[in-house]
XYZ file of N, CA and C in Angstrom:
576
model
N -11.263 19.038 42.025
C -12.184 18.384 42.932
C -13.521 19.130 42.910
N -14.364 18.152 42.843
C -15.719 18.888 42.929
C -16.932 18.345 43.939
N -17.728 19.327 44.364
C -18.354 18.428 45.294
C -19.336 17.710 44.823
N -19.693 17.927 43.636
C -20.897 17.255 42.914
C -20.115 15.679 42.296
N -21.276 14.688 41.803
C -20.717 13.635 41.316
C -21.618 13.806 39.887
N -20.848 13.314 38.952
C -21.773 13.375 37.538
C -22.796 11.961 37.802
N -23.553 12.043 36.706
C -24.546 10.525 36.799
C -23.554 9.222 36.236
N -24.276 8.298 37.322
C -23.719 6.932 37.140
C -23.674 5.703 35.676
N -24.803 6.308 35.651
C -25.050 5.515 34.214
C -25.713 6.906 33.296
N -25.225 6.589 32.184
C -24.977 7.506 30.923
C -25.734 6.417 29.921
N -27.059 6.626 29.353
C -27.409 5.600 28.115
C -27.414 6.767 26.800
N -26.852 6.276 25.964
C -26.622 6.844 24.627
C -27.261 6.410 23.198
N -26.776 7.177 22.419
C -27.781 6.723 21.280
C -27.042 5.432 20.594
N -27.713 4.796 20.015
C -26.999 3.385 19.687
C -26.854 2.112 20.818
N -27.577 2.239 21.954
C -27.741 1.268 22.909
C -25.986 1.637 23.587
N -25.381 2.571 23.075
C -24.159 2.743 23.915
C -24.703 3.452 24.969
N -23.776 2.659 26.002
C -23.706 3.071 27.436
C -22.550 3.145 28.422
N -22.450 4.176 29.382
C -21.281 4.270 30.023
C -21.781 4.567 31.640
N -21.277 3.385 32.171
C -21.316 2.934 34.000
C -20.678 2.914 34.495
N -20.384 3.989 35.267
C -19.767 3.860 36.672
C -18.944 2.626 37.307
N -17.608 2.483 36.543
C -16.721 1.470 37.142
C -16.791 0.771 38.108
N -16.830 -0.295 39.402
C -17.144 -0.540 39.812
C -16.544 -1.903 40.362
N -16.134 -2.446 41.402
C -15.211 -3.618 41.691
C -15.950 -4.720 40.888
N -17.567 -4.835 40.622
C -17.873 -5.906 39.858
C -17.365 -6.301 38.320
N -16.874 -5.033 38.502
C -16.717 -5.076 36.724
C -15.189 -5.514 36.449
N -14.141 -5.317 37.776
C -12.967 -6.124 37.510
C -12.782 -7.173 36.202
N -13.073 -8.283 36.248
C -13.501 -8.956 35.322
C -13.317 -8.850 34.178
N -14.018 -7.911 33.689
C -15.078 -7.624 32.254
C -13.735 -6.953 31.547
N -13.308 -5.711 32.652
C -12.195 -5.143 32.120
C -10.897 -5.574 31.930
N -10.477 -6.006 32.922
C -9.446 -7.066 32.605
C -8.980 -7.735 31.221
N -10.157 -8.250 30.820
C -10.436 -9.141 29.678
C -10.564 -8.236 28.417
N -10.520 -6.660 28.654
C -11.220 -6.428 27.699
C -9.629 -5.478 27.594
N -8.795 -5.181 28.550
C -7.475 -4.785 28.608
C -6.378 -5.383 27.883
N -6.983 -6.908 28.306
C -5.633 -7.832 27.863
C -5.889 -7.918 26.192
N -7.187 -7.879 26.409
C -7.381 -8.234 24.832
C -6.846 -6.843 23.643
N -6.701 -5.759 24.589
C -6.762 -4.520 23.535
C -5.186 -4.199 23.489
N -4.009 -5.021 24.465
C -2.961 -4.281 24.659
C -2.641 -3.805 23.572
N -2.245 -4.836 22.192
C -1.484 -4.175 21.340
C -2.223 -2.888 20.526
N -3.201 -2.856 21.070
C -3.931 -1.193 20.212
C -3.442 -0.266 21.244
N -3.167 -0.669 22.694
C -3.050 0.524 23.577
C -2.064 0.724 23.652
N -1.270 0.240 23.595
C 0.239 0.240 24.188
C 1.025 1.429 23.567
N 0.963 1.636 22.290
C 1.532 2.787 21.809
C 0.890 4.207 22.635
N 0.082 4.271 22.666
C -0.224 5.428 23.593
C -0.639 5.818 25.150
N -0.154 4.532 25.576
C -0.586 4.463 27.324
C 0.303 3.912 27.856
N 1.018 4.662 28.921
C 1.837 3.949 29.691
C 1.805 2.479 30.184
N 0.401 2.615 31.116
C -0.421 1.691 31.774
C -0.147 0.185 30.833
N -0.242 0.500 29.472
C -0.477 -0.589 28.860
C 0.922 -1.759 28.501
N 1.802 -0.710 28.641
C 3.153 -1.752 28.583
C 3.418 -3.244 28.977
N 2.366 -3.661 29.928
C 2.213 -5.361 30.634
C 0.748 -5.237 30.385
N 0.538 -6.724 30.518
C -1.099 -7.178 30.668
C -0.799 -7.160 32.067
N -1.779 -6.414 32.920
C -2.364 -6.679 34.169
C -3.114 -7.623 34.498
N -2.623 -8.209 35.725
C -3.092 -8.932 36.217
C -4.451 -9.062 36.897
N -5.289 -9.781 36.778
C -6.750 -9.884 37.202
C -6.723 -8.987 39.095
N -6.080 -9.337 39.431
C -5.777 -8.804 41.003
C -5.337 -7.239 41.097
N -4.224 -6.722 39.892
C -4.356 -5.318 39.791
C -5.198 -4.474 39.178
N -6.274 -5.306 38.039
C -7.260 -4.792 38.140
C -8.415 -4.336 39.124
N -8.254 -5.230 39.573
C -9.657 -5.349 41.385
C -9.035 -3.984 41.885
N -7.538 -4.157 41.972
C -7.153 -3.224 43.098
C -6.991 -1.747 42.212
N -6.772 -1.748 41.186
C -7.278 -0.032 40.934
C -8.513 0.731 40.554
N -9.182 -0.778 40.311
C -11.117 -0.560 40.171
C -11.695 -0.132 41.422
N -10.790 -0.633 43.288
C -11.089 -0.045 43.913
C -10.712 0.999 44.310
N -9.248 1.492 43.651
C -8.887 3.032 43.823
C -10.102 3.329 43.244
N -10.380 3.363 42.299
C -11.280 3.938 40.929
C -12.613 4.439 42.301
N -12.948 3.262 42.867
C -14.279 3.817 43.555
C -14.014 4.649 44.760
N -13.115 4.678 45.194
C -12.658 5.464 46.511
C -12.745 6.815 45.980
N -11.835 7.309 44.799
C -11.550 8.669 44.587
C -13.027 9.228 43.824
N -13.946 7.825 43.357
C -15.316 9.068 42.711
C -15.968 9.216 44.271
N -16.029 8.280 45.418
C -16.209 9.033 46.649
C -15.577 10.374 46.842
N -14.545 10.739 46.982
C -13.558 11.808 47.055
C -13.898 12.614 46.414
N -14.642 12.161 44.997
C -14.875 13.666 43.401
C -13.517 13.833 43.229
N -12.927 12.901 43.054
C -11.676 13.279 42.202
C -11.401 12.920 41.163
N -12.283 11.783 40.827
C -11.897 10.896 39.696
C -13.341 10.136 39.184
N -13.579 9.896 38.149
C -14.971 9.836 38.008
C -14.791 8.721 36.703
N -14.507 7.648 37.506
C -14.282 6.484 35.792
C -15.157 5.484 35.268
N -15.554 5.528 34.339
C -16.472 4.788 33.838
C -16.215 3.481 32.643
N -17.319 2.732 32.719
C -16.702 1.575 31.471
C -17.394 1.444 30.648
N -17.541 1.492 29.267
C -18.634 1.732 27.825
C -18.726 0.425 27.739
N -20.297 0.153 26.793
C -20.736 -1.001 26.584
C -21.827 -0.637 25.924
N -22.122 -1.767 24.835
C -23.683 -1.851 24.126
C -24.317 -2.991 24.919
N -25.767 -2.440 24.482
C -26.882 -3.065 24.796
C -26.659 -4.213 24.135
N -26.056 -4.693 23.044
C -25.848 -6.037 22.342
C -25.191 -6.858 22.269
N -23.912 -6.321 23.400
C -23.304 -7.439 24.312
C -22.805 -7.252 25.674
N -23.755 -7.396 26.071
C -24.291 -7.411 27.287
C -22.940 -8.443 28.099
N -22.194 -7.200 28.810
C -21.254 -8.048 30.208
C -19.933 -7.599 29.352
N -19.733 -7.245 28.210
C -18.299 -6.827 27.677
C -18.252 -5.397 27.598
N -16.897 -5.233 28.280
C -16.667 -3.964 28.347
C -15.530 -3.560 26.869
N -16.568 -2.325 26.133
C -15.488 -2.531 24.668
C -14.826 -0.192 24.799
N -14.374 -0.327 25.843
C -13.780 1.024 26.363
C -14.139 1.330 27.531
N -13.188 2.449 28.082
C -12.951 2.773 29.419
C -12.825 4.680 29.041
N -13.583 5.476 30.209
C -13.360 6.851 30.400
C -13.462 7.038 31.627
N -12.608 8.214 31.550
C -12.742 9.244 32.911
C -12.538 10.311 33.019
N -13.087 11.141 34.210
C -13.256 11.998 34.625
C -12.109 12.497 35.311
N -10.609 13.276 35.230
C -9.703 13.382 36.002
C -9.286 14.601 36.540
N -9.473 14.724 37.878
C -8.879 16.202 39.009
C -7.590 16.232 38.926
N -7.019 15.909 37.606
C -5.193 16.109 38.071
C -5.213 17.692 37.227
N -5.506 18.398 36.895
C -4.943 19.160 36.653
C -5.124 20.890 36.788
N -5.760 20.699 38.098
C -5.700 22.039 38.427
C -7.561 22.385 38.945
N -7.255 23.797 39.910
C -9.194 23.769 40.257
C -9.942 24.195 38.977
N -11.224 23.823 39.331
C -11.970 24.042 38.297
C -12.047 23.320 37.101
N -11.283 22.401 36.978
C -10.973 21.814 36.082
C -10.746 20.293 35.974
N -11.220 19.255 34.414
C -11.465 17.932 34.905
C -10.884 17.508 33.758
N -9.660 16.776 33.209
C -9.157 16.020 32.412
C -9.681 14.954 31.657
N -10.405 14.276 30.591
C -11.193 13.710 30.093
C -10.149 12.487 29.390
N -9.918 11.761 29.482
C -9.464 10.392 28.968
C -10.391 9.718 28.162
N -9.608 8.186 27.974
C -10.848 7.640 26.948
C -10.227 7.045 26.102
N -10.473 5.400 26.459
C -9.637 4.778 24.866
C -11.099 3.425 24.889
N -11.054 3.379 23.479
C -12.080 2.178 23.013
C -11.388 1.094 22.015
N -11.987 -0.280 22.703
C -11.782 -1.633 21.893
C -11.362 -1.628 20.868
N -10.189 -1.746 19.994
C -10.098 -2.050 18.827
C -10.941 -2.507 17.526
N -11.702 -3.208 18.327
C -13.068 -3.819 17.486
C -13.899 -2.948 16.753
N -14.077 -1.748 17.941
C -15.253 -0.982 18.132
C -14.929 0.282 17.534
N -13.606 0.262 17.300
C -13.049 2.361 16.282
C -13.323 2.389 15.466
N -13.605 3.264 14.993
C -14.725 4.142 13.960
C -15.971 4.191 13.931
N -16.609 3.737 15.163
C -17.863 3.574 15.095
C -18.879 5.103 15.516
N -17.732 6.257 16.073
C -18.498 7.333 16.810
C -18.683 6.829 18.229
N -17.892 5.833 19.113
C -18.390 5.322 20.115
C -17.874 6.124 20.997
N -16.093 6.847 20.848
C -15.315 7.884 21.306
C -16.014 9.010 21.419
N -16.316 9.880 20.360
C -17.283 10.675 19.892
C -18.095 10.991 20.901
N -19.299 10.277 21.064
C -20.750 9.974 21.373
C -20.553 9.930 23.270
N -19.536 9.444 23.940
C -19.122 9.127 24.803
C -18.734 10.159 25.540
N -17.347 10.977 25.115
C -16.896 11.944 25.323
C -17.733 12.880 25.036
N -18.586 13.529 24.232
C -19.476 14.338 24.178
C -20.880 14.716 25.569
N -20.857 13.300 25.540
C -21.930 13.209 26.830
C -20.708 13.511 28.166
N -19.430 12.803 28.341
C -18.789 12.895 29.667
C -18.545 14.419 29.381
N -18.536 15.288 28.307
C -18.334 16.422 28.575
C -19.504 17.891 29.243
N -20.234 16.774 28.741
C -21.448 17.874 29.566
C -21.750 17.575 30.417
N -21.581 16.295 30.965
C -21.694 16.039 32.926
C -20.781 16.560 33.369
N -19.839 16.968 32.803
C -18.278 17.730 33.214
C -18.420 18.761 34.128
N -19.024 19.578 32.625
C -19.793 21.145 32.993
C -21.043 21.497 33.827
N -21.472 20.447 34.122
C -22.624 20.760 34.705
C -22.653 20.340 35.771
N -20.701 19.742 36.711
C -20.700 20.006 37.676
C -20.429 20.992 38.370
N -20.856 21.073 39.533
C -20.661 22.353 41.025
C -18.701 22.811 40.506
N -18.180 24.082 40.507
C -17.575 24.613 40.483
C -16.246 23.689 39.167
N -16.653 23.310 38.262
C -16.034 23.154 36.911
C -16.289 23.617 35.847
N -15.490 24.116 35.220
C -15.784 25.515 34.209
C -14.821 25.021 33.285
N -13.924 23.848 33.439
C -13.108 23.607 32.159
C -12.896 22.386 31.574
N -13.023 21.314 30.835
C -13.082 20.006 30.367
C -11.157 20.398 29.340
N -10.911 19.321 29.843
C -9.360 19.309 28.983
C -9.137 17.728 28.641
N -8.304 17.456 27.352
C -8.236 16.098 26.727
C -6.990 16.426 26.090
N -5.714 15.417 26.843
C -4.830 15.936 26.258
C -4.197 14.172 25.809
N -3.682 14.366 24.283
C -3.135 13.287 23.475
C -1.602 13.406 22.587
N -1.242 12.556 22.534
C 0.424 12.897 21.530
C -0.350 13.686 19.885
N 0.521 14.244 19.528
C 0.338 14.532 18.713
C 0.124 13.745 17.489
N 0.836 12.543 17.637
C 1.062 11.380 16.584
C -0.576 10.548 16.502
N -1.394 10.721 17.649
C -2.614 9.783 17.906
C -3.423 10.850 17.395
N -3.582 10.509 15.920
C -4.875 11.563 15.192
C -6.282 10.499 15.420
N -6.327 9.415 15.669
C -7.686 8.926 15.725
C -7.863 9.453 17.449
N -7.273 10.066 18.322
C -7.500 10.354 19.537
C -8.205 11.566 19.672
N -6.912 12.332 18.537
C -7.212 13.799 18.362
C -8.637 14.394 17.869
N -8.452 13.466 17.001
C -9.845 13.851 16.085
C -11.115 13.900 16.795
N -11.151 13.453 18.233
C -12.364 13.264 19.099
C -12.815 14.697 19.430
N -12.046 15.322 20.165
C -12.316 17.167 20.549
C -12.259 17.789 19.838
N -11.693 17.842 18.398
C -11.910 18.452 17.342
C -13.791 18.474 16.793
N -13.978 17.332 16.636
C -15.163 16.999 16.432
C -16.167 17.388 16.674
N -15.975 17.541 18.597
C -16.418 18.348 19.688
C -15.765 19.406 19.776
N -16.045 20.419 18.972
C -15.814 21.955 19.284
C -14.744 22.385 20.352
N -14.158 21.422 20.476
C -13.171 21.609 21.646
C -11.902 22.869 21.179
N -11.211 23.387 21.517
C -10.204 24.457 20.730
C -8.717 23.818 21.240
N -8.237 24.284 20.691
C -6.529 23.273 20.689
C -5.884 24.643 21.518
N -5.862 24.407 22.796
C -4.884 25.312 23.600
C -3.939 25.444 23.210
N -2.874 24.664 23.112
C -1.299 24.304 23.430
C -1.208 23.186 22.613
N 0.727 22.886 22.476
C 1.156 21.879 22.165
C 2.698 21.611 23.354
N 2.159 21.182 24.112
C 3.371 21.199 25.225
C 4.752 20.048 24.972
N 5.504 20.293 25.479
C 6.472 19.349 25.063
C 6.380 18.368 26.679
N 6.332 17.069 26.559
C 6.162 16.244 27.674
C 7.204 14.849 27.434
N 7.488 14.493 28.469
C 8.330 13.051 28.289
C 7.482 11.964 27.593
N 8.535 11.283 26.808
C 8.022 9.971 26.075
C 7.270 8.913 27.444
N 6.608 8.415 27.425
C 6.263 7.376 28.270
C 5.612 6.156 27.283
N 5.402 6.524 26.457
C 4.968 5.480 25.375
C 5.360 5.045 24.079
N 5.564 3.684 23.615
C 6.199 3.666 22.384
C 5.605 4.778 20.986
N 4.410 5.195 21.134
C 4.165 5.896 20.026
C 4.211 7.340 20.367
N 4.415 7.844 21.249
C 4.537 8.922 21.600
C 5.716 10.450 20.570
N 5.305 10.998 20.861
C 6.541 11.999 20.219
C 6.554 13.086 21.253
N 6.230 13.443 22.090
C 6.773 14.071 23.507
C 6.054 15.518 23.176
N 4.836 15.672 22.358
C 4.446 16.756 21.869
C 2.695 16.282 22.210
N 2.537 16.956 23.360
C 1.247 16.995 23.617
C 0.041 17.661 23.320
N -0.781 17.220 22.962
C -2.316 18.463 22.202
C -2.880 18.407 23.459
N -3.141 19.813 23.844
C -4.202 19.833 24.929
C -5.090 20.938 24.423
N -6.456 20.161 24.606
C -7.808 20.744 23.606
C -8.755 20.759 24.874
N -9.245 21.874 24.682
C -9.950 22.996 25.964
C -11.701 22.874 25.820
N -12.194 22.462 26.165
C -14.005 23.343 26.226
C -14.032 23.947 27.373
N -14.826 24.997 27.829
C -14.800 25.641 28.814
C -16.810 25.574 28.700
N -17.423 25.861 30.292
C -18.416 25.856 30.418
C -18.636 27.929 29.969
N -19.851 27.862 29.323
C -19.723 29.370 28.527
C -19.676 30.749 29.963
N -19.484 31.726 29.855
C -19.072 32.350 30.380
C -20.658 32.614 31.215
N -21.916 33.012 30.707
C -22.594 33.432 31.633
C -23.344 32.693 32.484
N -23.130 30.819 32.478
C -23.338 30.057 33.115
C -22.451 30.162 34.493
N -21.453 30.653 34.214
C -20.067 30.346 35.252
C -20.609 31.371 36.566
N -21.773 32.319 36.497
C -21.742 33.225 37.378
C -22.637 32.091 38.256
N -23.994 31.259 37.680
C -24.895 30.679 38.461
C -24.183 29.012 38.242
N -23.020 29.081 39.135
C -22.832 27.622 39.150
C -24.077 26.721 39.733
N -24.197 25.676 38.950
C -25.085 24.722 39.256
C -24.655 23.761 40.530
């Protein structure tokens, strides 16, 4: 938990952009969920059913309650060139301990290989760090999801661990990568 909130809108290079989730965007995502299951499903619990337009609303408004809270900080990617489709989803996550913010992140099928993961996560990682009392960015994926993996690698991230965790997903192998950036050490004295 932090008391700071990162920025709402994130514009990136390539007209990519990432906004602050939001009950309006129910909708957009929904559509952009149902459409991606069979890319997600192997690696997301969540993805096992298409959700329903109504459980979207209702965890888009968890979604806004807990970035009130600073607990959770989720956002939805999009280009400038199609304007109203959401082609990926990230966040910002307080599950795993103080000081520290869990980084998620899956993109459109359409849209992989483009650097959109990359470019995305790179930026959510330095609003990470450059909140009030967070000093650690963590991204943790199965071992089997190398187009996941390959994102924090990319980003200088360092491969902590390989933990052993329950299957929850068909592609899973119960062998988790958890890949570390830490905010550098002589920043950590003048938290921002």
């Amino acid at each position: 938990m932090t008391t700071g909130r990162p920025p709402e809108l994130l514009r990136l290079p390539g007209g990519l952009w990432l906004r602050r989730r939001r009950s309006t965007h129910a909708v957009a995502l929904n559509r952009a969920v149902r459409a991606n299951l069979d890319h997600l499903r192997p690696w997301l619990e969540w993805a096992a059913e298409a959700p329903t337009r109504a459980r979207t609303a209702e965890l888009t408004r968890a979604g806004s309650a807990a970035w009130e809270a600073g607990t959770d900080f989720m956002y939805l990617a999009g280009l400038d060139a199609e304007p109203g489709d959401v082609i990926g989803a990230f966040g910002l996550h307080a599950r795993i301990g103080p000081g520290a913010l869990e980084l998620g992140y899956w993109v459109a099928a359409g849209h992989v290989g483009r650097g959109i993961a990359t470019t995305a996560t790179g930026a959510l990682t330095e609003a990470a760090l450059a909140l009030p009392g967070i000093i650690r960015v963590e991204i943790h994926c199965d071992r089997a999801n190398a187009a996941s993996a390959a994102v924090p690698r990319k980003l200088g991230y360092r491969l902590e661990r390989v933990a052993a965790v329950a299957v929850r997903a068909p592609g899973e192998t119960g062998r988790q990568l958890v890949w570390v950036k830490e905010r550098p050490r002589a920043d950590r004295d003048t938290d921002r």
